[in-house]
GROMACS .gro file of C-alpha atoms in nm:
model
  429
    1MET     CA    1  -0.001   0.000  -0.009
    2VAL     CA    2   0.147   0.354  -0.110
    3MET     CA    3   0.182   0.571   0.199
    4LYS     CA    4  -0.024   0.877   0.137
    5SER     CA    5   0.168   1.200   0.070
    6SER     CA    6  -0.101   1.390   0.269
    7LEU     CA    7   0.049   1.222   0.593
    8HIS     CA    8   0.362   1.407   0.530
    9VAL     CA    9   0.196   1.737   0.470
   10ARG     CA   10  -0.058   1.688   0.777
   11HIS     CA   11   0.214   1.583   1.024
   12ARG     CA   12   0.522   1.754   0.912
   13ASP     CA   13   0.713   1.944   1.197
   14SER     CA   14   0.478   1.825   1.448
   15LEU     CA   15   0.771   1.687   1.641
   16LYS     CA   16   1.117   1.862   1.705
   17VAL     CA   17   1.400   1.595   1.726
   18HIS     CA   18   1.786   1.647   1.794
   19PHE     CA   19   1.920   1.360   1.587
   20THR     CA   20   1.970   1.425   1.210
   21THR     CA   21   2.049   1.058   1.073
   22VAL     CA   22   1.875   0.735   1.160
   23LEU     CA   23   1.929   0.395   1.004
   24PHE     CA   24   1.669   0.125   1.033
   25TYR     CA   25   1.803  -0.241   1.037
   26HIS     CA   26   1.501  -0.431   0.963
   27PHE     CA   27   1.388  -0.695   0.708
   28TYR     CA   28   1.186  -0.547   0.418
   29HIS     CA   29   0.969  -0.662   0.107
   30GLN     CA   30   1.049  -0.539  -0.238
   31GLU     CA   31   0.767  -0.302  -0.340
   32ARG     CA   32   0.705  -0.145  -0.686
   33SER     CA   33   0.629   0.192  -0.525
   34PRO     CA   34   0.929   0.367  -0.346
   35CYS     CA   35   0.674   0.536  -0.124
   36ALA     CA   36   0.517   0.204   0.006
   37CYS     CA   37   0.575   0.069   0.372
   38ARG     CA   38   0.811  -0.226   0.298
   39THR     CA   39   0.734  -0.429   0.614
   40ARG     CA   40   0.427  -0.616   0.739
   41SER     CA   41   0.476  -0.466   1.068
   42TRP     CA   42   0.619  -0.132   1.155
   43CYS     CA   43   0.625   0.172   0.920
   44LEU     CA   44   0.849   0.349   1.154
   45PRO     CA   45   1.082   0.494   0.883
   46PHE     CA   46   0.807   0.677   0.708
   47TRP     CA   47   0.659   0.802   1.020
   48THR     CA   48   1.004   0.936   1.138
   49ARG     CA   49   1.012   1.158   0.835
   50TYR     CA   50   0.627   1.236   0.859
   51VAL     CA   51   0.648   1.388   1.193
   52THR     CA   52   0.970   1.576   1.142
   53ASN     CA   53   1.094   1.709   0.808
   54SER     CA   54   1.357   1.627   0.529
   55SER     CA   55   1.646   1.746   0.755
   56VAL     CA   56   1.628   1.411   0.916
   57ASP     CA   57   1.819   1.170   0.689
   58VAL     CA   58   1.647   0.828   0.703
   59TRP     CA   59   1.803   0.495   0.571
   60LEU     CA   60   1.670   0.149   0.562
   61ALA     CA   61   1.895  -0.142   0.564
   62ALA     CA   62   1.809  -0.517   0.538
   63ARG     CA   63   1.907  -0.798   0.759
   64ASP     CA   64   2.142  -0.908   0.472
   65GLU     CA   65   2.451  -0.718   0.391
   66GLN     CA   66   2.431  -0.783   0.028
   67LYS     CA   67   2.078  -0.644  -0.003
   68THR     CA   68   1.993  -0.291  -0.130
   69LEU     CA   69   2.051  -0.005   0.123
   70TYR     CA   70   1.761   0.251   0.082
   71ARG     CA   71   1.779   0.617   0.155
   72MET     CA   72   1.482   0.854   0.201
   73ASP     CA   73   1.441   1.131  -0.043
   74ARG     CA   74   1.284   1.488   0.041
   75SER     CA   75   0.951   1.371  -0.043
   76GLY     CA   76   0.949   1.087   0.186
   77CYS     CA   77   1.008   0.786  -0.050
   78LEU     CA   78   1.292   0.516  -0.022
   79ARG     CA   79   1.526   0.535  -0.318
   80ASN     CA   80   1.784   0.274  -0.416
   81SER     CA   81   2.116   0.413  -0.292
   82GLY     CA   82   2.319   0.174  -0.547
   83HIS     CA   83   2.495   0.010  -0.255
   84SER     CA   84   2.444  -0.250   0.026
   85LEU     CA   85   2.601  -0.249   0.368
   86ALA     CA   86   2.860  -0.466   0.234
   87SER     CA   87   2.961  -0.200  -0.014
   88ASN     CA   88   2.874   0.108   0.173
   89TYR     CA   89   3.079   0.261   0.458
   90PHE     CA   90   2.960   0.543   0.650
   91ALA     CA   91   3.240   0.757   0.711
   92GLU     CA   92   3.086   0.958   0.981
   93PRO     CA   93   2.885   0.792   1.266
   94ILE     CA   94   2.504   0.790   1.216
   95ASP     CA   95   2.311   0.952   1.508
   96LEU     CA   96   2.082   0.647   1.559
   97MET     CA   97   2.061   0.284   1.466
   98PHE     CA   98   1.730   0.121   1.518
   99VAL     CA   99   1.750  -0.264   1.518
  100PHE     CA  100   1.432  -0.462   1.511
  101GLU     CA  101   1.465  -0.807   1.679
  102ILE     CA  102   1.734  -0.920   1.934
  103ASN     CA  103   1.875  -1.175   1.669
  104ALA     CA  104   1.945  -0.908   1.435
  105LEU     CA  105   2.167  -0.736   1.702
  106MET     CA  106   2.390  -1.054   1.668
  107HIS     CA  107   2.466  -0.976   1.309
  108PRO     CA  108   2.822  -0.864   1.234
  109MET     CA  109   2.697  -0.549   1.063
  110THR     CA  110   2.520  -0.418   1.355
  111ARG     CA  111   2.799  -0.486   1.591
  112VAL     CA  112   3.043  -0.269   1.387
  113MET     CA  113   2.806  -0.006   1.249
  114PRO     CA  114   2.939   0.350   1.335
  115ALA     CA  115   2.640   0.470   1.533
  116ARG     CA  116   2.630   0.705   1.837
  117ARG     CA  117   2.314   0.544   1.979
  118VAL     CA  118   2.177   0.211   1.931
  119LEU     CA  119   1.789   0.135   1.996
  120LEU     CA  120   1.670  -0.215   1.995
  121TYR     CA  121   1.303  -0.349   1.960
  122PRO     CA  122   1.385  -0.703   2.082
  123THR     CA  123   1.075  -0.906   2.019
  124TYR     CA  124   1.182  -1.088   2.326
  125ASP     CA  125   1.108  -1.056   2.693
  126LEU     CA  126   1.397  -0.900   2.867
  127SER     CA  127   1.424  -0.851   3.234
  128ASP     CA  128   1.487  -0.502   3.389
  129ASP     CA  129   1.854  -0.623   3.476
  130GLN     CA  130   1.905  -0.707   3.118
  131ILE     CA  131   1.761  -0.396   2.988
  132ALA     CA  132   1.990  -0.203   3.216
  133ASN     CA  133   2.286  -0.397   3.100
  134PHE     CA  134   2.217  -0.308   2.737
  135GLU     CA  135   2.175   0.065   2.835
  136ASP     CA  136   2.522   0.048   3.006
  137LEU     CA  137   2.672  -0.059   2.662
  138GLY     CA  138   2.458   0.224   2.475
  139VAL     CA  139   2.183  -0.006   2.360
  140SER     CA  140   1.838   0.142   2.464
  141VAL     CA  141   1.561  -0.108   2.455
  142LEU     CA  142   1.194  -0.043   2.371
  143PRO     CA  143   0.998  -0.332   2.538
  144ASP     CA  144   0.769  -0.507   2.307
  145ASP     CA  145   0.469  -0.469   2.563
  146ALA     CA  146   0.543  -0.098   2.610
  147ILE     CA  147   0.359   0.005   2.310
  148LEU     CA  148   0.039  -0.060   2.124
  149LYS     CA  149   0.065  -0.194   1.767
  150PRO     CA  150  -0.150  -0.048   1.478
  151PRO     CA  151  -0.217  -0.289   1.223
  152ASN     CA  152  -0.004  -0.244   0.903
  153PRO     CA  153  -0.180   0.014   0.668
  154SER     CA  154  -0.225  -0.241   0.391
  155PHE     CA  155  -0.378  -0.508   0.620
  156ARG     CA  156  -0.593  -0.243   0.798
  157LYS     CA  157  -0.749  -0.153   0.462
  158THR     CA  158  -0.813  -0.537   0.406
  159LEU     CA  159  -0.980  -0.565   0.745
  160ASP     CA  160  -1.194  -0.256   0.675
  161GLU     CA  161  -1.308  -0.417   0.377
  162ALA     CA  162  -1.393  -0.758   0.544
  163ILE     CA  163  -1.603  -0.576   0.787
  164MET     CA  164  -1.803  -0.404   0.548
  165GLN     CA  165  -1.840  -0.722   0.334
  166ARG     CA  166  -1.970  -0.905   0.635
  167GLN     CA  167  -2.207  -0.641   0.738
  168ARG     CA  168  -2.370  -0.631   0.386
  169ARG     CA  169  -2.409  -1.027   0.381
  170LEU     CA  170  -2.519  -1.120   0.732
  171GLN     CA  171  -2.732  -1.008   1.023
  172ARG     CA  172  -2.536  -1.193   1.302
  173PRO     CA  173  -2.217  -1.023   1.416
  174LYS     CA  174  -2.013  -1.355   1.465
  175ASP     CA  175  -2.001  -1.719   1.400
  176LYS     CA  176  -1.935  -1.995   1.677
  177LEU     CA  177  -1.573  -1.981   1.561
  178LEU     CA  178  -1.224  -1.920   1.718
  179ILE     CA  179  -0.909  -1.855   1.498
  180PHE     CA  180  -0.562  -1.938   1.628
  181PRO     CA  181  -0.337  -1.736   1.392
  182ALA     CA  182   0.026  -1.832   1.447
  183ASP     CA  183   0.295  -2.050   1.278
  184ILE     CA  184   0.281  -2.412   1.409
  185ARG     CA  185   0.592  -2.438   1.642
  186PRO     CA  186   0.636  -2.512   2.012
  187ILE     CA  187   0.663  -2.166   2.130
  188LYS     CA  188   0.324  -2.088   1.998
  189GLY     CA  189   0.171  -2.361   2.204
  190GLN     CA  190  -0.084  -2.524   1.982
  191LEU     CA  191  -0.022  -2.869   2.118
  192ASP     CA  192  -0.080  -2.766   2.481
  193PHE     CA  193  -0.412  -2.577   2.377
  194LEU     CA  194  -0.540  -2.864   2.169
  195SER     CA  195  -0.460  -3.127   2.427
  196GLY     CA  196  -0.694  -2.953   2.673
  197LEU     CA  197  -0.972  -2.991   2.438
  198LEU     CA  198  -0.976  -3.379   2.425
  199PHE     CA  199  -1.308  -3.528   2.589
  200GLU     CA  200  -1.119  -3.868   2.651
  201GLY     CA  201  -0.925  -3.824   2.978
  202ALA     CA  202  -1.042  -3.451   3.032
  203ARG     CA  203  -1.023  -3.327   3.382
  204LYS     CA  204  -1.364  -3.195   3.338
  205PRO     CA  205  -1.532  -3.368   3.053
  206SER     CA  206  -1.847  -3.133   3.108
  207ALA     CA  207  -1.639  -2.821   3.013
  208VAL     CA  208  -1.560  -3.005   2.668
  209GLN     CA  209  -1.926  -3.060   2.630
  210ARG     CA  210  -1.999  -2.697   2.682
  211LEU     CA  211  -1.778  -2.646   2.364
  212ARG     CA  212  -1.983  -2.861   2.148
  213GLY     CA  213  -2.022  -2.710   1.785
  214LEU     CA  214  -1.738  -2.484   1.827
  215THR     CA  215  -1.496  -2.458   1.523
  216ILE     CA  216  -1.129  -2.371   1.575
  217VAL     CA  217  -0.924  -2.270   1.278
  218VAL     CA  218  -0.550  -2.324   1.338
  219ALA     CA  219  -0.419  -2.066   1.073
  220GLY     CA  220  -0.050  -2.103   1.029
  221GLY     CA  221   0.217  -2.284   0.837
  222CYS     CA  222   0.475  -2.549   0.964
  223ASP     CA  223   0.751  -2.350   1.084
  224GLY     CA  224   1.026  -2.615   1.044
  225ASN     CA  225   0.964  -2.856   1.317
  226GLN     CA  226   0.793  -3.122   1.123
  227THR     CA  227   0.759  -3.354   1.422
  228TYR     CA  228   0.569  -3.099   1.630
  229CYS     CA  229   0.349  -3.013   1.330
  230ASN     CA  230   0.262  -3.381   1.285
  231GLU     CA  231   0.163  -3.420   1.649
  232VAL     CA  232  -0.059  -3.099   1.607
  233VAL     CA  233  -0.235  -3.258   1.302
  234THR     CA  234  -0.264  -3.604   1.480
  235LEU     CA  235  -0.406  -3.440   1.800
  236THR     CA  236  -0.657  -3.250   1.561
  237GLN     CA  237  -0.788  -3.576   1.423
  238LYS     CA  238  -0.848  -3.722   1.772
  239ILE     CA  239  -1.063  -3.421   1.876
  240ASN     CA  240  -1.234  -3.412   1.548
  241ALA     CA  241  -1.306  -3.796   1.602
  242GLU     CA  242  -1.491  -3.736   1.931
  243LYS     CA  243  -1.747  -3.512   1.719
  244LEU     CA  244  -1.795  -3.248   1.986
  245LEU     CA  245  -1.548  -2.978   1.827
  246ASN     CA  246  -1.431  -2.905   1.464
  247VAL     CA  247  -1.065  -2.822   1.442
  248VAL     CA  248  -0.936  -2.702   1.098
  249VAL     CA  249  -0.556  -2.672   1.024
  250ALA     CA  250  -0.563  -2.403   0.745
  251ASP     CA  251  -0.198  -2.353   0.683
  252GLN     CA  252  -0.093  -2.027   0.576
  253LEU     CA  253  -0.375  -1.800   0.451
  254LYS     CA  254  -0.402  -1.501   0.215
  255ASP     CA  255  -0.478  -1.166   0.377
  256GLU     CA  256  -0.818  -1.143   0.254
  257GLU     CA  257  -0.896  -1.506   0.393
  258LEU     CA  258  -0.735  -1.408   0.740
  259ALA     CA  259  -0.935  -1.083   0.757
  260GLN     CA  260  -1.263  -1.258   0.677
  261LEU     CA  261  -1.201  -1.510   0.963
  262PHE     CA  262  -1.108  -1.238   1.194
  263THR     CA  263  -1.459  -1.055   1.134
  264ALA     CA  264  -1.632  -1.400   1.170
  265SER     CA  265  -1.463  -1.503   1.479
  266LEU     CA  266  -1.579  -1.490   1.850
  267GLY     CA  267  -1.232  -1.457   1.956
  268ILE     CA  268  -0.864  -1.483   1.874
  269VAL     CA  269  -0.650  -1.751   2.060
  270MET     CA  270  -0.274  -1.725   2.126
  271HIS     CA  271  -0.153  -1.989   2.358
  272SER     CA  272   0.210  -1.881   2.350
  273VAL     CA  273   0.486  -2.013   2.575
  274ILE     CA  274   0.697  -1.715   2.443
  275ASP     CA  275   0.568  -1.407   2.261
  276CYS     CA  276   0.594  -1.050   2.222
  277ASN     CA  277   0.277  -0.875   2.229
  278PRO     CA  278   0.162  -1.015   1.871
  279ARG     CA  279   0.004  -0.777   1.628
  280VAL     CA  280  -0.270  -1.021   1.528
  281ILE     CA  281  -0.435  -0.941   1.865
  282TYR     CA  282  -0.464  -0.579   1.761
  283GLU     CA  283  -0.583  -0.676   1.413
  284GLY     CA  284  -0.856  -0.865   1.595
  285LEU     CA  285  -0.937  -0.549   1.792
  286VAL     CA  286  -1.022  -0.356   1.476
  287THR     CA  287  -1.274  -0.636   1.369
  288ASP     CA  288  -1.431  -0.629   1.753
  289THR     CA  289  -1.273  -0.968   1.813
  290PRO     CA  290  -1.163  -1.028   2.167
  291PHE     CA  291  -0.870  -1.273   2.261
  292TYR     CA  292  -0.809  -1.566   2.470
  293VAL     CA  293  -0.428  -1.568   2.544
  294THR     CA  294  -0.157  -1.682   2.790
  295GLU     CA  295   0.025  -1.454   3.023
  296SER     CA  296   0.327  -1.528   2.811
  297THR     CA  297   0.167  -1.356   2.527
  298ARG     CA  298   0.274  -1.037   2.695
  299LEU     CA  299   0.005  -0.790   2.604
  300PRO     CA  300   0.007  -0.449   2.783
  301PRO     CA  301  -0.219  -0.391   3.075
  302LEU     CA  302  -0.391  -0.124   2.889
  303ILE     CA  303  -0.565  -0.379   2.681
  304GLN     CA  304  -0.603  -0.691   2.898
  305HIS     CA  305  -0.967  -0.619   2.973
  306LEU     CA  306  -1.048  -0.683   2.618
  307GLY     CA  307  -1.027  -1.059   2.648
  308HIS     CA  308  -0.918  -1.360   2.879
  309VAL     CA  309  -0.567  -1.388   3.005
  310THR     CA  310  -0.468  -1.725   3.159
  311ASP     CA  311  -0.173  -1.895   3.302
  312GLY     CA  312  -0.181  -2.159   3.013
  313ASP     CA  313  -0.249  -2.476   3.228
  314PRO     CA  314  -0.349  -2.735   2.959
  315ALA     CA  315  -0.566  -2.903   3.205
  316LEU     CA  316  -0.787  -2.599   3.248
  317VAL     CA  317  -0.821  -2.482   2.875
  318ALA     CA  318  -1.154  -2.648   2.824
  319GLU     CA  319  -1.321  -2.485   3.129
  320ARG     CA  320  -1.163  -2.160   3.081
  321LEU     CA  321  -1.229  -2.162   2.705
  322ALA     CA  322  -1.604  -2.242   2.751
  323ASP     CA  323  -1.629  -1.928   2.985
  324PHE     CA  324  -1.478  -1.723   2.739
  325VAL     CA  325  -1.690  -1.846   2.450
  326GLU     CA  326  -2.011  -1.807   2.658
  327LEU     CA  327  -1.928  -1.468   2.733
  328CYS     CA  328  -1.845  -1.374   2.397
  329GLU     CA  329  -2.179  -1.529   2.279
  330ALA     CA  330  -2.374  -1.337   2.536
  331GLY     CA  331  -2.228  -1.026   2.396
  332GLY     CA  332  -1.986  -0.971   2.694
  333PHE     CA  333  -1.731  -0.810   2.462
  334THR     CA  334  -1.940  -0.664   2.177
  335GLY     CA  335  -1.832  -0.327   2.067
  336ARG     CA  336  -1.559  -0.284   2.336
  337ALA     CA  337  -1.260  -0.411   2.112
  338ARG     CA  338  -1.381  -0.192   1.821
  339GLU     CA  339  -1.414   0.120   2.032
  340PHE     CA  340  -1.075   0.066   2.183
  341ALA     CA  341  -0.922   0.033   1.846
  342ARG     CA  342  -1.097   0.343   1.728
  343ARG     CA  343  -0.976   0.556   2.006
  344HIS     CA  344  -0.635   0.419   2.077
  345LEU     CA  345  -0.502   0.239   1.754
  346THR     CA  346  -0.427   0.558   1.569
  347GLU     CA  347  -0.097   0.543   1.363
  348ALA     CA  348  -0.020   0.914   1.412
  349ASP     CA  349  -0.029   0.907   1.783
  350ILE     CA  350   0.151   0.577   1.832
  351TYR     CA  351   0.438   0.657   1.598
  352ARG     CA  352   0.468   1.010   1.730
  353LYS     CA  353   0.520   0.848   2.085
  354MET     CA  354   0.786   0.612   1.927
  355VAL     CA  355   0.988   0.897   1.767
  356GLU     CA  356   0.976   1.095   2.089
  357TRP     CA  357   1.113   0.797   2.272
  358MET     CA  358   1.391   0.771   1.994
  359ASP     CA  359   1.477   1.132   2.048
  360GLN     CA  360   1.472   1.104   2.435
  361LYS     CA  361   1.721   0.814   2.409
  362TYR     CA  362   1.936   1.000   2.173
  363LEU     CA  363   1.984   1.284   2.432
  364SER     CA  364   1.991   1.070   2.736
  365GLY     CA  365   2.141   0.739   2.639
  366LYS     CA  366   2.498   0.632   2.679
  367GLU     CA  367   2.711   0.666   2.360
  368THR     CA  368   2.798   0.328   2.215
  369GLN     CA  369   3.139   0.174   2.216
  370PRO     CA  370   3.300   0.157   1.867
  371ILE     CA  371   3.228  -0.229   1.875
  372ILE     CA  372   2.977  -0.398   2.105
  373ARG     CA  373   3.160  -0.691   2.242
  374GLY     CA  374   2.976  -1.032   2.247
  375GLU     CA  375   3.089  -1.127   2.583
  376GLU     CA  376   2.987  -0.826   2.749
  377ALA     CA  377   2.637  -0.754   2.611
  378LEU     CA  378   2.412  -1.037   2.725
  379ASP     CA  379   2.600  -1.188   3.025
  380SER     CA  380   2.279  -1.168   3.233
  381PHE     CA  381   2.096  -1.389   2.981
  382GLY     CA  382   2.279  -1.711   3.119
  383GLY     CA  383   2.080  -1.982   2.956
  384GLY     CA  384   1.758  -1.796   2.889
  385LEU     CA  385   1.790  -1.694   2.534
  386GLY     CA  386   2.025  -1.985   2.453
  387ASN     CA  387   1.724  -2.216   2.546
  388ILE     CA  388   1.508  -2.057   2.282
  389LEU     CA  389   1.781  -2.039   2.021
  390GLY     CA  390   1.896  -2.393   2.056
  391GLY     CA  391   1.980  -2.441   2.412
  392ALA     CA  392   2.360  -2.360   2.392
  393GLY     CA  393   2.361  -2.092   2.658
  394LEU     CA  394   2.469  -1.771   2.456
  395GLY     CA  395   2.684  -1.584   2.712
  396GLY     CA  396   2.733  -1.278   2.509
  397LEU     CA  397   2.558  -1.161   2.211
  398GLY     CA  398   2.451  -1.520   2.121
  399LEU     CA  399   2.779  -1.593   1.970
  400ALA     CA  400   2.862  -1.881   2.211
  401GLY     CA  401   2.563  -2.051   2.078
  402LEU     CA  402   2.698  -1.984   1.718
  403GLY     CA  403   3.006  -2.166   1.751
  404GLY     CA  404   3.178  -2.039   2.066
  405SER     CA  405   3.351  -1.751   1.916
  406THR     CA  406   3.320  -1.390   2.003
  407GLY     CA  407   3.475  -1.271   1.689
  408SER     CA  408   3.291  -1.150   1.382
  409LEU     CA  409   3.085  -1.404   1.204
  410SER     CA  410   2.981  -1.413   0.837
  411LEU     CA  411   2.610  -1.419   0.749
  412ALA     CA  412   2.666  -1.768   0.610
  413GLU     CA  413   2.803  -1.891   0.931
  414TYR     CA  414   2.522  -1.715   1.128
  415HIS     CA  415   2.230  -1.866   0.920
  416GLY     CA  416   2.411  -2.193   0.886
  417ASN     CA  417   2.380  -2.249   1.260
  418GLY     CA  418   1.991  -2.251   1.212
  419VAL     CA  419   1.927  -2.046   1.533
  420GLU     CA  420   1.750  -1.738   1.413
  421ILE     CA  421   1.382  -1.718   1.526
  422ARG     CA  422   1.210  -1.633   1.213
  423SER     CA  423   0.856  -1.491   1.148
  424GLY     CA  424   0.623  -1.665   0.921
  425HIS     CA  425   0.353  -1.525   0.714
  426LEU     CA  426   0.119  -1.447   1.015
  427GLN     CA  427   0.380  -1.307   1.238
  428ARG     CA  428   0.347  -0.939   1.235
  429PHE     CA  429   0.537  -0.836   1.537
   0.00000   0.00000   0.00000
């Protein structure tokens, strides 16, 4: 979707900042229009320019040193610089480097980039001590659950269209349907969730009976762990054989299909073991769809009243889910999610707060060392991140888990270890 030039005119100079150069280190998609938001998640490079002016030099680099390095022109569109990070060297330090995902902070390029301040959006749950540890090294952390997440503008348009289509076709607001929109992998918790829905061996069989006639769509592709994915499919078949619930594994869906399911569903399910305030929850709010999530999904307190938050105990899934479904069917959440989205999921307000935070950290944060040393950066992680990325215990910037060296790694070496937490089609963090 092309970002409207009117946004640049409407919001220009609405915020005064003190930094003059910023590089966003983020995966991006190829787009025909240079003025299009190139990610399925944050459009922060564009909004940084919208709320400031052309005196702020904005760059976009991919998480691949060979991919094109983009620079924003005066009109607010990204232009091919003719270089990549592998071929372009910044002779003078840039003021800010904004890194998306803690994995990306492991990349050799981010460790040697000449930047006065480094900002990190981790997509990982860091403790206060770990955040302070980063701050001491000149890396300021914006916790995932510290901000609300407006839907990507392209998908927001798709959601709005799906809402209008359903209103034209149907009288009833929702179907007896839940959607679990996440790639199928252990940290997303599909097995724990589904195991709690089996009638046979259930702690409270009557709770499963209360869910009779409910359809659950597991919308996500297999994210590499074929054994886990096969177990999910097998468990789904067992549930369906009991003829109380209907569980559908839908694989990856097109945006239009996903939007239609959001508008039709009573609720969105996220039974994560580890998560980072997923954007799909906010996409659901736009369609007036509440959520059933675990505490580990890490939603901000500001939105937790718009659904059910549980401890994730599989033995209690059926009972708690039945309570949630019955409350939804009784209209207990009707209108609340949609009104919250209307009032609070405003792009301009959210992005302005993010840019304000960037400027505040530029002024108050500690200047980065020339090279972030791996053995110093994440000492307080111990085995925490290592368990997620392969169980190696990363020590420093993940490098112990990548072969035991704290020196620079090539991208080929990095990816060859297969430790990066990758986002699938539905992961819009």
